[in-house]
């Protein structure tokens, strides 16, 4: 069994009390998740401790000390395999990396880590310091297609190269810098797509980057009346229409 949340764009108040407004970020958060033993709870920031509540329950305490939009708060719970290490950056610096993966992903965990290392170094060199460097970046797998750039802990259906690059890019553009209205969500998504292209070129190589450009061009030209600006923000599908970004 697995439990997970996904709040973008309007679902935050459905599972925790909050002021759901893009222009007013929360300055810091503390989280406590009570879960059945045998499972792990992945969340934002840094894990402070795990307490035993009873013979059958644990309490995970997470602490996050960066501004965060409500839709970027998440929790995922299942019997994860946990892997952690540090991503080396230039000048002797590093970023703590923490993955909560399905046990079936354990044999591939080291290979997956190498990909994210190259992406982090590329983005850190081009976009500036990873925005949440004092805490971490990581992935938590969840039971939904695609991914979601939950702050410091992206929720992932899989750990394919393009999905990892896209969600990591969002940590700069979407999480640290957030659109002021859902009508401008294309800014978040456009930058993440751009970051994906950078990762293709700098980590995989020029041929893979050219293939990525071809795919993007085919996608954005197949719909002649597409638009980047979302005029109807009540239509969630319209917000994530990707043919023009």
C-alpha atoms as a PDB file:
ATOM      1  CA  UNK A   1       0.000   0.000   0.000  1.00  0.00           C
ATOM      2  CA  UNK A   2       1.010   3.610  -0.600  1.00  0.00           C
ATOM      3  CA  UNK A   3      -0.325   7.001   0.501  1.00  0.00           C
ATOM      4  CA  UNK A   4       0.611  10.225  -1.281  1.00  0.00           C
ATOM      5  CA  UNK A   5      -0.527  13.797  -1.865  1.00  0.00           C
ATOM      6  CA  UNK A   6      -0.536  16.090  -4.880  1.00  0.00           C
ATOM      7  CA  UNK A   7      -1.983  19.577  -4.371  1.00  0.00           C
ATOM      8  CA  UNK A   8      -1.211  21.552  -7.537  1.00  0.00           C
ATOM      9  CA  UNK A   9      -3.082  23.724  -8.264  1.00  0.00           C
ATOM     10  CA  UNK A  10      -6.000  23.891  -5.816  1.00  0.00           C
ATOM     11  CA  UNK A  11      -5.800  20.858  -3.553  1.00  0.00           C
ATOM     12  CA  UNK A  12      -3.743  21.981  -0.548  1.00  0.00           C
ATOM     13  CA  UNK A  13      -6.651  22.898   1.704  1.00  0.00           C
ATOM     14  CA  UNK A  14      -8.202  19.498   1.013  1.00  0.00           C
ATOM     15  CA  UNK A  15      -5.750  17.789   3.364  1.00  0.00           C
ATOM     16  CA  UNK A  16      -4.241  20.473   5.617  1.00  0.00           C
ATOM     17  CA  UNK A  17      -5.327  23.925   6.879  1.00  0.00           C
ATOM     18  CA  UNK A  18      -3.603  26.655   4.889  1.00  0.00           C
ATOM     19  CA  UNK A  19      -3.907  29.973   3.099  1.00  0.00           C
ATOM     20  CA  UNK A  20      -3.829  28.807  -0.498  1.00  0.00           C
ATOM     21  CA  UNK A  21      -2.394  31.861  -2.246  1.00  0.00           C
ATOM     22  CA  UNK A  22       0.552  31.954  -4.653  1.00  0.00           C
ATOM     23  CA  UNK A  23       1.703  35.433  -3.652  1.00  0.00           C
ATOM     24  CA  UNK A  24       1.981  34.679   0.079  1.00  0.00           C
ATOM     25  CA  UNK A  25       4.459  31.900   0.818  1.00  0.00           C
ATOM     26  CA  UNK A  26       4.812  30.159   4.165  1.00  0.00           C
ATOM     27  CA  UNK A  27       8.123  31.188   5.745  1.00  0.00           C
ATOM     28  CA  UNK A  28       8.864  27.810   7.377  1.00  0.00           C
ATOM     29  CA  UNK A  29       7.165  24.568   8.360  1.00  0.00           C
ATOM     30  CA  UNK A  30       7.340  21.653  10.770  1.00  0.00           C
ATOM     31  CA  UNK A  31       5.645  18.376   9.845  1.00  0.00           C
ATOM     32  CA  UNK A  32       4.682  15.331  11.889  1.00  0.00           C
ATOM     33  CA  UNK A  33       3.390  12.231  10.106  1.00  0.00           C
ATOM     34  CA  UNK A  34       2.124   9.213  12.024  1.00  0.00           C
ATOM     35  CA  UNK A  35       2.506   6.088   9.902  1.00  0.00           C
ATOM     36  CA  UNK A  36       2.431   2.282  10.272  1.00  0.00           C
ATOM     37  CA  UNK A  37       5.703   0.583  11.129  1.00  0.00           C
ATOM     38  CA  UNK A  38       7.486  -0.897   8.148  1.00  0.00           C
ATOM     39  CA  UNK A  39       6.966   2.279   6.117  1.00  0.00           C
ATOM     40  CA  UNK A  40       8.773   5.598   5.667  1.00  0.00           C
ATOM     41  CA  UNK A  41       7.346   9.094   5.216  1.00  0.00           C
ATOM     42  CA  UNK A  42       9.048  11.438   2.736  1.00  0.00           C
ATOM     43  CA  UNK A  43       8.614  15.192   3.137  1.00  0.00           C
ATOM     44  CA  UNK A  44      10.083  18.660   2.772  1.00  0.00           C
ATOM     45  CA  UNK A  45      13.295  19.858   4.372  1.00  0.00           C
ATOM     46  CA  UNK A  46      15.315  17.712   6.749  1.00  0.00           C
ATOM     47  CA  UNK A  47      14.243  14.695   8.750  1.00  0.00           C
ATOM     48  CA  UNK A  48      14.745  15.568  12.419  1.00  0.00           C
ATOM     49  CA  UNK A  49      13.888  12.256  14.031  1.00  0.00           C
ATOM     50  CA  UNK A  50      11.631   9.212  13.928  1.00  0.00           C
ATOM     51  CA  UNK A  51       9.761   8.408  17.147  1.00  0.00           C
ATOM     52  CA  UNK A  52       8.134   5.116  18.080  1.00  0.00           C
ATOM     53  CA  UNK A  53       4.544   5.878  19.031  1.00  0.00           C
ATOM     54  CA  UNK A  54       3.403   2.309  19.686  1.00  0.00           C
ATOM     55  CA  UNK A  55       4.136  -1.259  18.675  1.00  0.00           C
ATOM     56  CA  UNK A  56       2.550  -0.505  15.309  1.00  0.00           C
ATOM     57  CA  UNK A  57       3.152   3.219  14.668  1.00  0.00           C
ATOM     58  CA  UNK A  58       6.001   5.661  14.004  1.00  0.00           C
ATOM     59  CA  UNK A  59       6.068   9.468  13.896  1.00  0.00           C
ATOM     60  CA  UNK A  60       8.273  11.144  11.270  1.00  0.00           C
ATOM     61  CA  UNK A  61       9.343  14.713  12.093  1.00  0.00           C
ATOM     62  CA  UNK A  62      10.370  16.889   9.119  1.00  0.00           C
ATOM     63  CA  UNK A  63      11.582  20.497   9.338  1.00  0.00           C
ATOM     64  CA  UNK A  64      11.701  22.996   6.444  1.00  0.00           C
ATOM     65  CA  UNK A  65      13.170  26.476   6.816  1.00  0.00           C
ATOM     66  CA  UNK A  66      12.716  28.041   3.384  1.00  0.00           C
ATOM     67  CA  UNK A  67       9.706  29.968   2.003  1.00  0.00           C
ATOM     68  CA  UNK A  68       7.283  27.563   0.324  1.00  0.00           C
ATOM     69  CA  UNK A  69       4.017  27.770  -1.599  1.00  0.00           C
ATOM     70  CA  UNK A  70       1.204  25.616  -0.246  1.00  0.00           C
ATOM     71  CA  UNK A  71       0.943  23.512  -3.404  1.00  0.00           C
ATOM     72  CA  UNK A  72       4.582  22.425  -3.010  1.00  0.00           C
ATOM     73  CA  UNK A  73       3.963  20.726   0.357  1.00  0.00           C
ATOM     74  CA  UNK A  74       3.662  16.941   0.147  1.00  0.00           C
ATOM     75  CA  UNK A  75       3.964  13.618   1.905  1.00  0.00           C
ATOM     76  CA  UNK A  76       4.392  10.112   0.502  1.00  0.00           C
ATOM     77  CA  UNK A  77       4.325   6.949   2.587  1.00  0.00           C
ATOM     78  CA  UNK A  78       5.178   3.354   1.719  1.00  0.00           C
ATOM     79  CA  UNK A  79       7.847   0.706   2.389  1.00  0.00           C
ATOM     80  CA  UNK A  80      10.596   2.695   0.685  1.00  0.00           C
ATOM     81  CA  UNK A  81      14.201   1.769   0.065  1.00  0.00           C
ATOM     82  CA  UNK A  82      16.195   4.794   1.247  1.00  0.00           C
ATOM     83  CA  UNK A  83      19.443   5.990  -0.332  1.00  0.00           C
ATOM     84  CA  UNK A  84      21.379   9.115   0.605  1.00  0.00           C
ATOM     85  CA  UNK A  85      24.667  10.691  -0.442  1.00  0.00           C
ATOM     86  CA  UNK A  86      26.219  14.053  -1.263  1.00  0.00           C
ATOM     87  CA  UNK A  87      26.421  15.559  -4.738  1.00  0.00           C
ATOM     88  CA  UNK A  88      29.842  17.239  -5.156  1.00  0.00           C
ATOM     89  CA  UNK A  89      29.801  20.723  -6.687  1.00  0.00           C
ATOM     90  CA  UNK A  90      32.523  23.145  -7.738  1.00  0.00           C
ATOM     91  CA  UNK A  91      34.721  24.738  -5.102  1.00  0.00           C
ATOM     92  CA  UNK A  92      34.408  21.801  -2.740  1.00  0.00           C
ATOM     93  CA  UNK A  93      30.717  22.469  -2.053  1.00  0.00           C
ATOM     94  CA  UNK A  94      28.006  19.799  -2.056  1.00  0.00           C
ATOM     95  CA  UNK A  95      24.259  19.163  -1.843  1.00  0.00           C
ATOM     96  CA  UNK A  96      22.688  16.431   0.262  1.00  0.00           C
ATOM     97  CA  UNK A  97      20.688  14.026  -1.905  1.00  0.00           C
ATOM     98  CA  UNK A  98      18.023  11.696  -0.486  1.00  0.00           C
ATOM     99  CA  UNK A  99      15.893   9.219  -2.427  1.00  0.00           C
ATOM    100  CA  UNK A 100      12.892   7.215  -1.254  1.00  0.00           C
ATOM    101  CA  UNK A 101      12.488   4.504  -3.884  1.00  0.00           C
ATOM    102  CA  UNK A 102      10.349   1.447  -4.375  1.00  0.00           C
ATOM    103  CA  UNK A 103      12.338  -1.620  -3.265  1.00  0.00           C
ATOM    104  CA  UNK A 104      12.307  -2.875  -6.865  1.00  0.00           C
ATOM    105  CA  UNK A 105      14.428   0.154  -7.853  1.00  0.00           C
ATOM    106  CA  UNK A 106      17.262  -0.734  -5.465  1.00  0.00           C
ATOM    107  CA  UNK A 107      19.486  -2.425  -8.110  1.00  0.00           C
ATOM    108  CA  UNK A 108      19.349   0.698 -10.307  1.00  0.00           C
ATOM    109  CA  UNK A 109      19.724   3.269  -7.525  1.00  0.00           C
ATOM    110  CA  UNK A 110      23.428   3.994  -8.047  1.00  0.00           C
ATOM    111  CA  UNK A 111      23.010   4.536 -11.795  1.00  0.00           C
ATOM    112  CA  UNK A 112      20.080   6.879 -11.231  1.00  0.00           C
ATOM    113  CA  UNK A 113      22.144   8.904  -8.772  1.00  0.00           C
ATOM    114  CA  UNK A 114      24.865   9.503 -11.346  1.00  0.00           C
ATOM    115  CA  UNK A 115      22.346  11.146 -13.690  1.00  0.00           C
ATOM    116  CA  UNK A 116      21.012  13.543 -11.065  1.00  0.00           C
ATOM    117  CA  UNK A 117      24.570  14.460 -10.059  1.00  0.00           C
ATOM    118  CA  UNK A 118      25.367  15.723 -13.546  1.00  0.00           C
ATOM    119  CA  UNK A 119      22.107  17.663 -13.731  1.00  0.00           C
ATOM    120  CA  UNK A 120      22.637  19.308 -10.358  1.00  0.00           C
ATOM    121  CA  UNK A 121      26.149  20.424 -11.286  1.00  0.00           C
ATOM    122  CA  UNK A 122      24.948  21.799 -14.631  1.00  0.00           C
ATOM    123  CA  UNK A 123      22.032  23.767 -13.175  1.00  0.00           C
ATOM    124  CA  UNK A 124      24.046  24.976 -10.188  1.00  0.00           C
ATOM    125  CA  UNK A 125      26.692  26.386 -12.534  1.00  0.00           C
ATOM    126  CA  UNK A 126      24.175  28.107 -14.842  1.00  0.00           C
ATOM    127  CA  UNK A 127      21.261  29.145 -12.604  1.00  0.00           C
ATOM    128  CA  UNK A 128      23.139  29.861  -9.384  1.00  0.00           C
ATOM    129  CA  UNK A 129      23.259  27.899  -6.149  1.00  0.00           C
ATOM    130  CA  UNK A 130      20.698  25.170  -5.651  1.00  0.00           C
ATOM    131  CA  UNK A 131      17.977  27.158  -3.821  1.00  0.00           C
ATOM    132  CA  UNK A 132      17.639  24.810  -0.838  1.00  0.00           C
ATOM    133  CA  UNK A 133      21.300  23.941  -0.416  1.00  0.00           C
ATOM    134  CA  UNK A 134      21.213  23.953   3.389  1.00  0.00           C
ATOM    135  CA  UNK A 135      18.668  21.142   3.357  1.00  0.00           C
ATOM    136  CA  UNK A 136      18.474  18.631   0.495  1.00  0.00           C
ATOM    137  CA  UNK A 137      17.148  17.514  -2.838  1.00  0.00           C
ATOM    138  CA  UNK A 138      15.536  14.148  -3.368  1.00  0.00           C
ATOM    139  CA  UNK A 139      12.912  11.952  -4.999  1.00  0.00           C
ATOM    140  CA  UNK A 140      10.001  10.018  -3.542  1.00  0.00           C
ATOM    141  CA  UNK A 141       8.180   7.637  -5.835  1.00  0.00           C
ATOM    142  CA  UNK A 142       4.392   7.808  -5.893  1.00  0.00           C
ATOM    143  CA  UNK A 143       1.476   6.056  -7.589  1.00  0.00           C
ATOM    144  CA  UNK A 144       0.714   8.579 -10.319  1.00  0.00           C
ATOM    145  CA  UNK A 145       1.962   9.222 -13.833  1.00  0.00           C
ATOM    146  CA  UNK A 146       4.637  11.864 -14.378  1.00  0.00           C
ATOM    147  CA  UNK A 147       6.185  13.871 -11.574  1.00  0.00           C
ATOM    148  CA  UNK A 148       5.674  16.868  -9.318  1.00  0.00           C
ATOM    149  CA  UNK A 149       8.292  19.343  -8.123  1.00  0.00           C
ATOM    150  CA  UNK A 150       7.448  19.243  -4.424  1.00  0.00           C
ATOM    151  CA  UNK A 151      10.009  21.452  -2.730  1.00  0.00           C
ATOM    152  CA  UNK A 152      13.249  19.599  -1.861  1.00  0.00           C
ATOM    153  CA  UNK A 153      11.528  16.233  -2.518  1.00  0.00           C
ATOM    154  CA  UNK A 154      10.064  15.712  -5.983  1.00  0.00           C
ATOM    155  CA  UNK A 155       7.337  13.093  -6.307  1.00  0.00           C
ATOM    156  CA  UNK A 156       8.129  10.744  -9.192  1.00  0.00           C
ATOM    157  CA  UNK A 157       6.345   7.943 -11.024  1.00  0.00           C
ATOM    158  CA  UNK A 158       9.711   6.805 -12.352  1.00  0.00           C
ATOM    159  CA  UNK A 159      13.282   8.057 -12.545  1.00  0.00           C
ATOM    160  CA  UNK A 160      13.685   8.565 -16.255  1.00  0.00           C
ATOM    161  CA  UNK A 161      16.296  11.122 -17.328  1.00  0.00           C
ATOM    162  CA  UNK A 162      13.890  13.722 -18.745  1.00  0.00           C
ATOM    163  CA  UNK A 163      11.505  13.572 -15.798  1.00  0.00           C
ATOM    164  CA  UNK A 164      14.348  13.964 -13.302  1.00  0.00           C
ATOM    165  CA  UNK A 165      15.765  16.939 -15.219  1.00  0.00           C
ATOM    166  CA  UNK A 166      12.365  18.625 -15.513  1.00  0.00           C
ATOM    167  CA  UNK A 167      11.513  18.338 -11.812  1.00  0.00           C
ATOM    168  CA  UNK A 168      14.999  19.381 -10.686  1.00  0.00           C
ATOM    169  CA  UNK A 169      14.807  22.460 -12.926  1.00  0.00           C
ATOM    170  CA  UNK A 170      11.568  23.398 -11.190  1.00  0.00           C
ATOM    171  CA  UNK A 171      13.422  23.802  -7.888  1.00  0.00           C
ATOM    172  CA  UNK A 172      14.817  27.059  -9.307  1.00  0.00           C
ATOM    173  CA  UNK A 173      11.857  27.992 -11.526  1.00  0.00           C
ATOM    174  CA  UNK A 174       8.572  27.124  -9.875  1.00  0.00           C
ATOM    175  CA  UNK A 175       9.713  26.548  -6.300  1.00  0.00           C
ATOM    176  CA  UNK A 176      12.215  29.290  -5.450  1.00  0.00           C
ATOM    177  CA  UNK A 177      10.687  31.623  -8.069  1.00  0.00           C
ATOM    178  CA  UNK A 178       6.952  30.970  -8.340  1.00  0.00           C
ATOM    179  CA  UNK A 179       4.435  32.376 -10.803  1.00  0.00           C
ATOM    180  CA  UNK A 180       2.114  34.994  -9.294  1.00  0.00           C
ATOM    181  CA  UNK A 181      -1.020  33.527 -10.866  1.00  0.00           C
ATOM    182  CA  UNK A 182      -2.015  30.193 -12.360  1.00  0.00           C
ATOM    183  CA  UNK A 183      -2.563  31.933 -15.684  1.00  0.00           C
ATOM    184  CA  UNK A 184       1.228  32.284 -15.856  1.00  0.00           C
ATOM    185  CA  UNK A 185       2.009  28.670 -15.031  1.00  0.00           C
ATOM    186  CA  UNK A 186       3.670  28.416 -18.444  1.00  0.00           C
ATOM    187  CA  UNK A 187       6.602  30.343 -16.959  1.00  0.00           C
ATOM    188  CA  UNK A 188       7.227  27.558 -14.436  1.00  0.00           C
ATOM    189  CA  UNK A 189       6.776  24.829 -17.024  1.00  0.00           C
ATOM    190  CA  UNK A 190       8.678  26.603 -19.781  1.00  0.00           C
ATOM    191  CA  UNK A 191      11.771  27.023 -17.628  1.00  0.00           C
ATOM    192  CA  UNK A 192      11.613  23.381 -16.542  1.00  0.00           C
ATOM    193  CA  UNK A 193      11.454  22.304 -20.191  1.00  0.00           C
ATOM    194  CA  UNK A 194      14.436  24.561 -20.934  1.00  0.00           C
ATOM    195  CA  UNK A 195      16.313  22.960 -18.026  1.00  0.00           C
ATOM    196  CA  UNK A 196      15.521  19.550 -19.484  1.00  0.00           C
ATOM    197  CA  UNK A 197      17.181  20.600 -22.733  1.00  0.00           C
ATOM    198  CA  UNK A 198      20.246  21.858 -20.885  1.00  0.00           C
ATOM    199  CA  UNK A 199      20.553  18.519 -19.088  1.00  0.00           C
ATOM    200  CA  UNK A 200      20.299  16.658 -22.377  1.00  0.00           C
ATOM    201  CA  UNK A 201      23.154  18.682 -23.858  1.00  0.00           C
ATOM    202  CA  UNK A 202      25.464  19.011 -20.852  1.00  0.00           C
ATOM    203  CA  UNK A 203      24.991  15.554 -19.338  1.00  0.00           C
ATOM    204  CA  UNK A 204      24.072  13.294 -22.274  1.00  0.00           C
ATOM    205  CA  UNK A 205      25.564  15.098 -25.263  1.00  0.00           C
ATOM    206  CA  UNK A 206      24.723  17.059 -28.403  1.00  0.00           C
ATOM    207  CA  UNK A 207      22.915  14.254 -30.314  1.00  0.00           C
ATOM    208  CA  UNK A 208      20.507  13.705 -27.416  1.00  0.00           C
ATOM    209  CA  UNK A 209      19.922  17.462 -27.217  1.00  0.00           C
ATOM    210  CA  UNK A 210      19.082  17.636 -30.936  1.00  0.00           C
ATOM    211  CA  UNK A 211      16.604  14.779 -30.504  1.00  0.00           C
ATOM    212  CA  UNK A 212      15.007  16.680 -27.624  1.00  0.00           C
ATOM    213  CA  UNK A 213      14.659  19.831 -29.755  1.00  0.00           C
ATOM    214  CA  UNK A 214      13.023  17.863 -32.549  1.00  0.00           C
ATOM    215  CA  UNK A 215      10.509  16.377 -30.133  1.00  0.00           C
ATOM    216  CA  UNK A 216       9.718  19.805 -28.675  1.00  0.00           C
ATOM    217  CA  UNK A 217       9.265  21.347 -32.128  1.00  0.00           C
ATOM    218  CA  UNK A 218       6.913  18.578 -33.194  1.00  0.00           C
ATOM    219  CA  UNK A 219       4.861  19.014 -30.044  1.00  0.00           C
ATOM    220  CA  UNK A 220       4.495  22.789 -30.181  1.00  0.00           C
ATOM    221  CA  UNK A 221       3.585  22.894 -33.881  1.00  0.00           C
ATOM    222  CA  UNK A 222       0.949  20.166 -33.904  1.00  0.00           C
ATOM    223  CA  UNK A 223      -1.676  22.543 -32.496  1.00  0.00           C
ATOM    224  CA  UNK A 224      -1.994  25.757 -34.497  1.00  0.00           C
ATOM    225  CA  UNK A 225      -4.315  27.509 -32.044  1.00  0.00           C
ATOM    226  CA  UNK A 226      -2.383  26.759 -28.858  1.00  0.00           C
ATOM    227  CA  UNK A 227      -1.402  29.428 -26.340  1.00  0.00           C
ATOM    228  CA  UNK A 228       0.963  29.679 -23.408  1.00  0.00           C
ATOM    229  CA  UNK A 229      -1.249  31.953 -21.282  1.00  0.00           C
ATOM    230  CA  UNK A 230      -4.086  30.140 -19.489  1.00  0.00           C
ATOM    231  CA  UNK A 231      -7.183  32.318 -19.796  1.00  0.00           C
ATOM    232  CA  UNK A 232      -9.459  29.883 -17.954  1.00  0.00           C
ATOM    233  CA  UNK A 233      -7.714  28.995 -14.694  1.00  0.00           C
ATOM    234  CA  UNK A 234     -10.729  27.026 -13.438  1.00  0.00           C
ATOM    235  CA  UNK A 235      -9.942  24.337 -16.011  1.00  0.00           C
ATOM    236  CA  UNK A 236      -7.042  22.377 -14.540  1.00  0.00           C
ATOM    237  CA  UNK A 237      -6.395  20.518 -17.797  1.00  0.00           C
ATOM    238  CA  UNK A 238      -6.041  23.876 -19.544  1.00  0.00           C
ATOM    239  CA  UNK A 239      -3.340  24.933 -17.079  1.00  0.00           C
ATOM    240  CA  UNK A 240      -1.160  21.992 -18.040  1.00  0.00           C
ATOM    241  CA  UNK A 241      -1.721  22.109 -21.796  1.00  0.00           C
ATOM    242  CA  UNK A 242       1.811  21.502 -23.051  1.00  0.00           C
ATOM    243  CA  UNK A 243       1.725  21.924 -26.821  1.00  0.00           C
ATOM    244  CA  UNK A 244       3.041  25.497 -26.682  1.00  0.00           C
ATOM    245  CA  UNK A 245       5.761  25.124 -24.077  1.00  0.00           C
END
